[in-house]
mmCIF file of C-alpha atoms in Angstrom:
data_model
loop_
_atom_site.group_PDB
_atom_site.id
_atom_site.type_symbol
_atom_site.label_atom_id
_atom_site.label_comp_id
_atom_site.label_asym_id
_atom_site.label_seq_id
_atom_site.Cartn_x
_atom_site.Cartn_y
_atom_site.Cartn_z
ATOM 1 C CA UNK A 22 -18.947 25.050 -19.150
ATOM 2 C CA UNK A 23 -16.929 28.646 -19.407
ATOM 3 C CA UNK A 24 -14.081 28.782 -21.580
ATOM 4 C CA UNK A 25 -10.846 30.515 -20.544
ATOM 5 C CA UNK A 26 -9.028 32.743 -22.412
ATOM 6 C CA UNK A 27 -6.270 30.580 -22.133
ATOM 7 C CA UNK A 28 -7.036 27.471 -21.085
ATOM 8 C CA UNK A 29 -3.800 25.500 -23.102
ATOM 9 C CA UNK A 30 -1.785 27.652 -20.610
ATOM 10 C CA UNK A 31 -3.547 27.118 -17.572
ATOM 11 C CA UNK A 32 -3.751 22.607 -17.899
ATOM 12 C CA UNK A 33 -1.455 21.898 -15.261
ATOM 13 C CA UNK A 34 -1.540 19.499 -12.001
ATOM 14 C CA UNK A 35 -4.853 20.681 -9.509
ATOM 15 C CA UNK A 36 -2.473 18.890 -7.267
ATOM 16 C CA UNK A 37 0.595 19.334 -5.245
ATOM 17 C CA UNK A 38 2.251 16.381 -4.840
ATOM 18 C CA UNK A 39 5.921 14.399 -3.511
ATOM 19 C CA UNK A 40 7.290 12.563 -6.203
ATOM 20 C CA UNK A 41 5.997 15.026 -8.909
ATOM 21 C CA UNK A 42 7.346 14.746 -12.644
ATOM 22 C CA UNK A 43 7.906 18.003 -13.115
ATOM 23 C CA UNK A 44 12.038 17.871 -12.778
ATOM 24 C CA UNK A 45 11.511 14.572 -15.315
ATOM 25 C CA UNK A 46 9.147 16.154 -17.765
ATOM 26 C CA UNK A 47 12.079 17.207 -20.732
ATOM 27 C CA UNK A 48 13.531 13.599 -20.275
ATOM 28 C CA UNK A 49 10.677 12.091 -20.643
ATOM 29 C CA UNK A 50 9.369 13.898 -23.935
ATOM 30 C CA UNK A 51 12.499 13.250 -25.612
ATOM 31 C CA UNK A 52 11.524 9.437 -24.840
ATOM 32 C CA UNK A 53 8.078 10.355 -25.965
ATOM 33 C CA UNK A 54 7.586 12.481 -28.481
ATOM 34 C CA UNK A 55 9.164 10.836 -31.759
ATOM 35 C CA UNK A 56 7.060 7.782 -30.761
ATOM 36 C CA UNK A 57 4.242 10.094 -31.077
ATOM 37 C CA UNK A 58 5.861 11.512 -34.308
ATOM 38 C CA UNK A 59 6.132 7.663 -35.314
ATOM 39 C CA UNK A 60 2.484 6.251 -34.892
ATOM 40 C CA UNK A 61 0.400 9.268 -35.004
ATOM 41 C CA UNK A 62 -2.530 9.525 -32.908
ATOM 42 C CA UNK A 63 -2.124 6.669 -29.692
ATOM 43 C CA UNK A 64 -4.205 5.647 -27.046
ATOM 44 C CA UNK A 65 -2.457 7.114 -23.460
ATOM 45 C CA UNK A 66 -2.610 4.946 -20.655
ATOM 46 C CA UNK A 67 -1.032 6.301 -17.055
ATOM 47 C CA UNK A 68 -1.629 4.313 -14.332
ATOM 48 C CA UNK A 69 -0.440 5.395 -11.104
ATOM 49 C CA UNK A 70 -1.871 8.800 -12.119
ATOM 50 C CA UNK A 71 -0.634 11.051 -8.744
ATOM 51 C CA UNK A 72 -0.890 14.820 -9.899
ATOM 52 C CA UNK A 73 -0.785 13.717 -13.556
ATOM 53 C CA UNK A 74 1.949 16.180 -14.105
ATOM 54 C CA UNK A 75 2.878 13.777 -17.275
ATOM 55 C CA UNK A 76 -1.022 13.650 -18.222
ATOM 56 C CA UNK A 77 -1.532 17.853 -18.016
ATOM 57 C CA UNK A 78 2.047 18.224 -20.087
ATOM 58 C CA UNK A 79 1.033 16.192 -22.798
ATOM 59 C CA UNK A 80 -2.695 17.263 -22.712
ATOM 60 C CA UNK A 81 -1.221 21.105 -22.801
ATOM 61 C CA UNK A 82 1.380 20.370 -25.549
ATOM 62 C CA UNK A 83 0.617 17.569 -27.886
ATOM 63 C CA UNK A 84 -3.205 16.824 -27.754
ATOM 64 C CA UNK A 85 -3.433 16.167 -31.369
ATOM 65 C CA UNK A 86 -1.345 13.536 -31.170
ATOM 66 C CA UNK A 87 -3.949 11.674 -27.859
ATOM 67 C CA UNK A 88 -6.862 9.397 -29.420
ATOM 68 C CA UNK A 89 -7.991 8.749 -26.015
ATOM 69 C CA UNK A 90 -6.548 9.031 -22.385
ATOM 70 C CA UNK A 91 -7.221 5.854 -19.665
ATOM 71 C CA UNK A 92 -5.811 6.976 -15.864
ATOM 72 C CA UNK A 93 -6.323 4.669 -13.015
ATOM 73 C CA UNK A 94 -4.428 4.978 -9.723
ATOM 74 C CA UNK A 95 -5.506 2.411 -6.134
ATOM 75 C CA UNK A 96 -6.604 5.749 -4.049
ATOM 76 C CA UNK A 97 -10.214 6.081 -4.044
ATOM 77 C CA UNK A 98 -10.442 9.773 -2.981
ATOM 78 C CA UNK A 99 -7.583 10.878 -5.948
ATOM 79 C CA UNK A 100 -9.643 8.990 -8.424
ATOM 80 C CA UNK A 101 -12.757 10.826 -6.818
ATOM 81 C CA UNK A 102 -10.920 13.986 -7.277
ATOM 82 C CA UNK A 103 -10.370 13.580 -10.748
ATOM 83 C CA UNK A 104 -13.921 12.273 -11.475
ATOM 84 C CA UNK A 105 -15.293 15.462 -9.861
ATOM 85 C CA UNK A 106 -12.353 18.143 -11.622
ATOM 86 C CA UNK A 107 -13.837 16.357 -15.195
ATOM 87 C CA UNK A 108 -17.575 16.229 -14.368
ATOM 88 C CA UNK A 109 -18.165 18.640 -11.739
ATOM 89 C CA UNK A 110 -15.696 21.450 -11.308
ATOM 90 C CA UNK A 111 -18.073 24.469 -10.683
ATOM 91 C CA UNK A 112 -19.825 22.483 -7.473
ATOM 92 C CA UNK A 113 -16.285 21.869 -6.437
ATOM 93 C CA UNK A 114 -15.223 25.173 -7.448
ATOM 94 C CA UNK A 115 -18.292 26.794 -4.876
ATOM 95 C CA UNK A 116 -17.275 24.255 -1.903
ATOM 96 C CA UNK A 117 -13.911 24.945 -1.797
ATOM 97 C CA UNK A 118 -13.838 28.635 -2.479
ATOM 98 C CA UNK A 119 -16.410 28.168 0.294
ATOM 99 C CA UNK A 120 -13.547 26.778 2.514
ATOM 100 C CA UNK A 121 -10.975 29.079 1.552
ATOM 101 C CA UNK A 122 -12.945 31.879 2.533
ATOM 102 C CA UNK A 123 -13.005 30.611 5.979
ATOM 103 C CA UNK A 124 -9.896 29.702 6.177
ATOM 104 C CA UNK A 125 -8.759 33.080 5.225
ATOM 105 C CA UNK A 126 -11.267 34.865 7.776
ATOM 106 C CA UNK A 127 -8.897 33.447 10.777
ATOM 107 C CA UNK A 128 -6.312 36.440 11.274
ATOM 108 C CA UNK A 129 -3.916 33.886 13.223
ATOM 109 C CA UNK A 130 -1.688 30.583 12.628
ATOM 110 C CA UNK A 131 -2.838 29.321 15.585
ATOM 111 C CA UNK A 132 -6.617 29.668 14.376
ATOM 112 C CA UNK A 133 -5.957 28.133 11.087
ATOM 113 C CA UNK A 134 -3.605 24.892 12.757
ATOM 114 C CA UNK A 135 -7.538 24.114 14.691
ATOM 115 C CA UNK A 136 -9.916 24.946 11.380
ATOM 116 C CA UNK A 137 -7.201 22.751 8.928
ATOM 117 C CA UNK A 138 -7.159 19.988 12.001
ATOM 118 C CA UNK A 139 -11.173 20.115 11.813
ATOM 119 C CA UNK A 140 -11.481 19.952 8.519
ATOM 120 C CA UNK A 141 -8.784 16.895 8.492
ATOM 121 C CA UNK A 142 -10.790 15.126 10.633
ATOM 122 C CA UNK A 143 -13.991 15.495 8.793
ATOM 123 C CA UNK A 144 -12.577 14.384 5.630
ATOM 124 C CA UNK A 145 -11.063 11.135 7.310
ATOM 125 C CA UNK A 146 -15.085 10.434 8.301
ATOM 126 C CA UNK A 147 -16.992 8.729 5.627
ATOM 127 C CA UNK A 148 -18.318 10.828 3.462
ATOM 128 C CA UNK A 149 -21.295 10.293 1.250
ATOM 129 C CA UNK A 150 -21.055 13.218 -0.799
ATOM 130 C CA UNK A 151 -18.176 12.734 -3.650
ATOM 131 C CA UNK A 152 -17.854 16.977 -4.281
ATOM 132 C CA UNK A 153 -17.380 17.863 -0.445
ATOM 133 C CA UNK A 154 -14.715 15.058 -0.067
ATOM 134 C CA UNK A 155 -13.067 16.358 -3.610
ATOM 135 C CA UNK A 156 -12.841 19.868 -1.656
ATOM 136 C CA UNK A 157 -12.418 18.761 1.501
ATOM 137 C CA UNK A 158 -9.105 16.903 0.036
ATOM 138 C CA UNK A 159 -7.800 19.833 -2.463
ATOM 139 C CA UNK A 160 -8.084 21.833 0.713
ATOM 140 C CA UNK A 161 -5.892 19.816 2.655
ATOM 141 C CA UNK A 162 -3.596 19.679 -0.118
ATOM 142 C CA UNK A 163 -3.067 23.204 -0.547
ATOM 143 C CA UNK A 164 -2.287 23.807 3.346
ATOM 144 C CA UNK A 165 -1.298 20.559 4.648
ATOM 145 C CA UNK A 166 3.088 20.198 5.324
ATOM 146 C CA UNK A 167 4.480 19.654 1.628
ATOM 147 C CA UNK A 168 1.413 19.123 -0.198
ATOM 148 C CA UNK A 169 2.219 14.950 1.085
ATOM 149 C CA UNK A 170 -0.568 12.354 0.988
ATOM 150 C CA UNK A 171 0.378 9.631 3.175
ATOM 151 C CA UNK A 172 -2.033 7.662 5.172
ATOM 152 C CA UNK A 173 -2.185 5.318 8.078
ATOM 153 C CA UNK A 174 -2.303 1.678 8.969
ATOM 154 C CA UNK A 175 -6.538 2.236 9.160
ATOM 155 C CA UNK A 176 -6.246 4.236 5.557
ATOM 156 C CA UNK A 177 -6.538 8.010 7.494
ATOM 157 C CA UNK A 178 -4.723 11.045 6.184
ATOM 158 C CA UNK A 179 -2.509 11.915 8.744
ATOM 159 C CA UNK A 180 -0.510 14.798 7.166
ATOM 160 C CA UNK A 181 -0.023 18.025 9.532
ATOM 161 C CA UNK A 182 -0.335 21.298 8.970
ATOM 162 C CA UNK A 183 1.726 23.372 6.547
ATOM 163 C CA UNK A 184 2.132 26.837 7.826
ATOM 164 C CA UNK A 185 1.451 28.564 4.405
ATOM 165 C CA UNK A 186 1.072 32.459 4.475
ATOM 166 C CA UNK A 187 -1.015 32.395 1.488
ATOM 167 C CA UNK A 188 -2.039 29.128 0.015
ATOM 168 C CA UNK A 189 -3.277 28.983 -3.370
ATOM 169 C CA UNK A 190 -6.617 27.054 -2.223
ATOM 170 C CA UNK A 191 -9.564 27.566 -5.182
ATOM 171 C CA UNK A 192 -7.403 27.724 -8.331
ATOM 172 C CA UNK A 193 -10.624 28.212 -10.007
ATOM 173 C CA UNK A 194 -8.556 28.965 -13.795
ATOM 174 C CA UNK A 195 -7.314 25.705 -13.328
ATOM 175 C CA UNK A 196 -9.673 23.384 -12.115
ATOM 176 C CA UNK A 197 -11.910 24.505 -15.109
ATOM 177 C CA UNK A 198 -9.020 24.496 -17.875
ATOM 178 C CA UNK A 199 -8.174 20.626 -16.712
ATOM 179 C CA UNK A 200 -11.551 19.479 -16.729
ATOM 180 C CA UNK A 201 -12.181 20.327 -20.209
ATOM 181 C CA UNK A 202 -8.663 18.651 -21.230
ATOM 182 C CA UNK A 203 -10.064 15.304 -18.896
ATOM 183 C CA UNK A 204 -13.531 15.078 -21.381
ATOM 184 C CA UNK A 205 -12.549 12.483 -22.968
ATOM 185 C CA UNK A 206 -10.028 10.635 -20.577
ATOM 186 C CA UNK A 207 -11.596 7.669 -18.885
ATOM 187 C CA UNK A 208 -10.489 7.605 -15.209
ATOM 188 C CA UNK A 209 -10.435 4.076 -13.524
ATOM 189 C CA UNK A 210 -10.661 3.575 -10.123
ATOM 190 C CA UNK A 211 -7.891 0.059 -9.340
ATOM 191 C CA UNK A 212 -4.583 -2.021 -10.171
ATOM 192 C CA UNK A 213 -2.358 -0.455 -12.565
ATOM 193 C CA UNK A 214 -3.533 -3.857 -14.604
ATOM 194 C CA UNK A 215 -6.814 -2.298 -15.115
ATOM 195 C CA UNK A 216 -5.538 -0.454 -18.046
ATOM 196 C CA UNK A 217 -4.248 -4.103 -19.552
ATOM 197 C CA UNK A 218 -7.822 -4.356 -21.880
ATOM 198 C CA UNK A 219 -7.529 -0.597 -23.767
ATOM 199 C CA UNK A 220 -3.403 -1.371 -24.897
ATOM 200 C CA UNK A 221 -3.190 -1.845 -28.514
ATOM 201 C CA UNK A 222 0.176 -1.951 -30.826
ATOM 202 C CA UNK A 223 -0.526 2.004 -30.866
ATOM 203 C CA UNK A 224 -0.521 2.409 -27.406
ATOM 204 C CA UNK A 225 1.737 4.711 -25.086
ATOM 205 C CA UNK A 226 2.203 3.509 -21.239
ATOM 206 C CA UNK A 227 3.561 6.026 -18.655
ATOM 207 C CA UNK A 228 4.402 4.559 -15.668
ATOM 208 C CA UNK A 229 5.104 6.085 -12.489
ATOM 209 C CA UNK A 230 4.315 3.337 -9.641
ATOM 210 C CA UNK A 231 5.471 4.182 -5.813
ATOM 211 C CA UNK A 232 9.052 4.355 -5.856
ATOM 212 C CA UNK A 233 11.239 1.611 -4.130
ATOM 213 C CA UNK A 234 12.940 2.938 -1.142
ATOM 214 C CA UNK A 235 16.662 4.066 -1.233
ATOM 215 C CA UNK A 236 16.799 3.498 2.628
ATOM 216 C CA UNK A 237 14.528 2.385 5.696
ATOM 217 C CA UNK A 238 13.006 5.699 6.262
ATOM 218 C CA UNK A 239 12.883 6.694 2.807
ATOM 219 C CA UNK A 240 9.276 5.400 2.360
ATOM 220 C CA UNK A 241 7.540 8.107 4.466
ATOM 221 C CA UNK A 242 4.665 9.414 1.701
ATOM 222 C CA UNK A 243 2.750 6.173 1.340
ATOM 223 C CA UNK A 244 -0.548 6.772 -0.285
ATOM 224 C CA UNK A 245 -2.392 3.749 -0.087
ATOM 225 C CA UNK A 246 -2.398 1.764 3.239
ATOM 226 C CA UNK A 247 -1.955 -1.630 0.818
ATOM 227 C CA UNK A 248 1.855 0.043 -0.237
ATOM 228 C CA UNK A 249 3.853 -0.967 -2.635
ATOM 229 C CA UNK A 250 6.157 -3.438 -2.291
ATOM 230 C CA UNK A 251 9.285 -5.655 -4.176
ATOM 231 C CA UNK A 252 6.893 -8.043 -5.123
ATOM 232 C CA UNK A 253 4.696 -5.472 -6.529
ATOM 233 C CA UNK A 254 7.917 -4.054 -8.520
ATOM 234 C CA UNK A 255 8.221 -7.559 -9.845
ATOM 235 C CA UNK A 256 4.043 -8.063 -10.557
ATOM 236 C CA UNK A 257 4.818 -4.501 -12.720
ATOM 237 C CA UNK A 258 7.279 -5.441 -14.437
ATOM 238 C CA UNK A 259 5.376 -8.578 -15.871
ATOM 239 C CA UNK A 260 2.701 -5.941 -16.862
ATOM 240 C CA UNK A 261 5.265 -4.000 -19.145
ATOM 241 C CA UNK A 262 6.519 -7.917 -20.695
ATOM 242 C CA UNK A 263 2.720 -7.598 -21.514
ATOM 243 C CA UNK A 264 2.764 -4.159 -23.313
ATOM 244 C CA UNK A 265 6.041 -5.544 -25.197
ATOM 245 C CA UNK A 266 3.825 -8.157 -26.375
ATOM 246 C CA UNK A 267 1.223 -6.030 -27.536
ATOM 247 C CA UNK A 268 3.712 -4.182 -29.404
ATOM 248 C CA UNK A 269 3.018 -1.022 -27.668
ATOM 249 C CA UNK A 270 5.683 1.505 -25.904
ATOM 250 C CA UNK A 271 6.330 2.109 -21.777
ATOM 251 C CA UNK A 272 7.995 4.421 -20.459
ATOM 252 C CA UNK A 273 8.530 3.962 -16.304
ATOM 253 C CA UNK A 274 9.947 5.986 -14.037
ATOM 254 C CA UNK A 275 11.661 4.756 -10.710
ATOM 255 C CA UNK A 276 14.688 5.273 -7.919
ATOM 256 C CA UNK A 277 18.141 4.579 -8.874
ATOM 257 C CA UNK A 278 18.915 1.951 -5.929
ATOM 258 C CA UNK A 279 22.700 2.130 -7.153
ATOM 259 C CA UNK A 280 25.314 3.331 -5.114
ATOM 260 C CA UNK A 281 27.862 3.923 -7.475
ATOM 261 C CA UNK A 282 28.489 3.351 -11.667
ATOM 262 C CA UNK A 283 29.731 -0.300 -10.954
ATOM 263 C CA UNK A 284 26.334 -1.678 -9.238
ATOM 264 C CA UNK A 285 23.666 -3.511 -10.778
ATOM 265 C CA UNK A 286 20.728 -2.425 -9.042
ATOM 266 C CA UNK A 287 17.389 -4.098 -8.065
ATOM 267 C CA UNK A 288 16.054 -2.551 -11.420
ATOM 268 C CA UNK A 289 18.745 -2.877 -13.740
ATOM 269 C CA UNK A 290 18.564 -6.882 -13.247
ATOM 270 C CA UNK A 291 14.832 -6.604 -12.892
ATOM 271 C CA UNK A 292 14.472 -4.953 -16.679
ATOM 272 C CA UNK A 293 17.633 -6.198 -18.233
ATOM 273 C CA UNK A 294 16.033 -6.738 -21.513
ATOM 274 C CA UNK A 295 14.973 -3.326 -21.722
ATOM 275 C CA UNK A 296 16.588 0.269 -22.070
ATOM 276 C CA UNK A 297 17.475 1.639 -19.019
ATOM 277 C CA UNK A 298 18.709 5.208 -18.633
ATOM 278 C CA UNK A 299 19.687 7.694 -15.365
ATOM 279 C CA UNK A 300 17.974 11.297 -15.487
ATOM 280 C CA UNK A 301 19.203 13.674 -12.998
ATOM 281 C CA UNK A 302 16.370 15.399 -10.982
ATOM 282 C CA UNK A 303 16.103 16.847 -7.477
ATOM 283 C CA UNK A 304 14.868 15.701 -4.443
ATOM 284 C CA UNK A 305 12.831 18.254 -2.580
ATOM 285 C CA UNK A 306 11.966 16.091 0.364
ATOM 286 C CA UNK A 307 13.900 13.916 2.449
ATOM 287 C CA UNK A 308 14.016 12.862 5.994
ATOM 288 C CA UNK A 309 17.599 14.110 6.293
ATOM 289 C CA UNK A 310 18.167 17.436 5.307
ATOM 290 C CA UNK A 311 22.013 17.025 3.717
ATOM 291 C CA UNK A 312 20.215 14.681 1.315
ATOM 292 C CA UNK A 313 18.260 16.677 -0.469
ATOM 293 C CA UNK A 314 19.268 17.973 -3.444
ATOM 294 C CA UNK A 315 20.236 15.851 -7.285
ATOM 295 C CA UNK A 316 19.551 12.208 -7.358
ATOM 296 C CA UNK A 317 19.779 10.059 -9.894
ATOM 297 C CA UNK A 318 16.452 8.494 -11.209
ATOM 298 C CA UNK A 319 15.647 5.474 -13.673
ATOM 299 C CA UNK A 320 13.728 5.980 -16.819
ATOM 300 C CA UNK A 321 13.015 2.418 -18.015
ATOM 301 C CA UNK A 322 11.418 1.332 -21.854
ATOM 302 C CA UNK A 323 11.269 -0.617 -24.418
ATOM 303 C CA UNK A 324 12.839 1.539 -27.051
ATOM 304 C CA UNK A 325 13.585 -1.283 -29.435
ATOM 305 C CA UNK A 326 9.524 -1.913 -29.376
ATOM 306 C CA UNK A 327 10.120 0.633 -31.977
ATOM 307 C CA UNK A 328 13.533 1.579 -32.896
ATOM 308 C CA UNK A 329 13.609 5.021 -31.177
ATOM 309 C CA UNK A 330 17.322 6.158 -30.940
ATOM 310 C CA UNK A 331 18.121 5.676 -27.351
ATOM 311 C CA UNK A 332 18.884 9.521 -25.294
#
């Protein structure tokens, strides 16, 4: 495989994606790092992988520190994606520099809207060949409306078009830099409990399932026609009561379904046991416009697991 010049610089989510961990990312290595500092070298589990923008951080910046990585998420063409960016980036890299081209060759909007539509309906076909649907959805991705996955009742993508002057389509630096960093990550395709058989007392869990709605149209970017529901939220939280057992750490990410400083949200009863702390980040898409902006999020673990001073 080619090696970069700098390929530390250029690990970084293939992906865009709503609900990113980007705005979390210095929160959530102060939770992480002296547990690192603490045990040494730990297995990393992430379920609910998305982008991975927690994955690529830690793969860029503390690597020595990773014995081995296990990511699983329920959506078959993500975990297809990643399979493909590990084990076959330069026949993805050919296929989808093969659609930018001809994306680019269209001199109008207008011509573009019909060749993204085209393409959208091609990769909602079944598709035998696991590269051409890995470009097919990177492609969509990159020009769809706010880099969204969300699918519909039958499991289709149904995302529209973006309107992007210049999309960023082949990032061929990257796709090559993060599949040398995935070698030696094993990527599962299932229920976050997949990951249950590789914990061990020296294991770190990152969890970042669908987030529980703040209102009834909050839950537009659903990713997996199954969703993700309360009882789900509940089924989770027995999986982290299991990684307390094992003696290893979680750290989970999730809305802030508080109104104000004198609730006791769905969460806050749900991991009452636990330490649960509210991050600031901002919220780049919403439904309503005057509600974008800084939100309060959860960060939920089991700091005492440990002893890890809590932020």
């Amino acid at each position: 495989m080619p090696k970069l010049l700098d390929t530390k610089a250029s690990v970084k989510p293939f992906l865009k994606w709503a609900g990113g961990k980007t705005q979390l990312l210095g929160a959530i290595e102060t939770k992480i790092v002296p547990f690192f500092k603490a045990r040494g070298q730990v297995n990393y589990l992430e379920p609910f992988i998305g982008s991975g923008a927690v994955l690529f951080f830690l793969l860029r910046n503390y690597k020595q520190y990773i014995k081995q990585a296990v990511i699983s998420d329920i959506n078959p063409d993500l975990i297809n994606l990643y399979k493909i960016i590990r084990d076959q980036p330069l026949a993805l890299i050919e296929q989808l520099s093969a659609l930018a081209e001809t994306y680019f060759s269209y001199p109008t909007d207008i011509e573009r809207k019909e060749y993204f539509y085209r393409i959208r309906a091609e990769f909602n076909q079944i598709q035998p060949d696991a590269v051409r649907k890995s470009a097919l959805l990177l492609f969509l991705n990159k020009t769809c409306f706010n880099g969204l996955y969300r699918v519909n009742a039958k499991g289709q993508f149904n995302v529209p078009f973006g309107r992007y002057k210049k999309p960023n389509i082949c990032n061929q630096e990257v796709i090559l830099a993060d599949s040398e960093a995935l070698q030696h990550t094993e990527i599962l395709l299932g229920d976050f409990t997949l990951t249950e058989p590789f914990l061990e007392e020296n294991s770190l869990v990152y969890l970042d399932p669908p987030y529980k709605p703040l209102s009834s149209t909050a839950s537009f970017n659903t990713y997996a026609k199954e969703g993700f529901y309360d009882e789900d939220q509940i089924r989770l939280k027995t999986y982290c009561d299991t990684i307390q057992a094992t003696g290893a750490y979680f750290v989970l990410s999730n809305s802030d379904t508080a109104t104000s400083p004198a609730d006791i949200s769905f969460f806050d009863s749900l991991y009452q046991e636990y330490t649960v702390n509210r991050v600031k980040a901002k919220r780049a898409i919403n439904a309503n416009g005057q509600a974008r902006g800084e939100i309060s999020e959860l960060l939920i673990s089991n700091d005492a697991v440990w002893q890890v001073p809590v932020i």
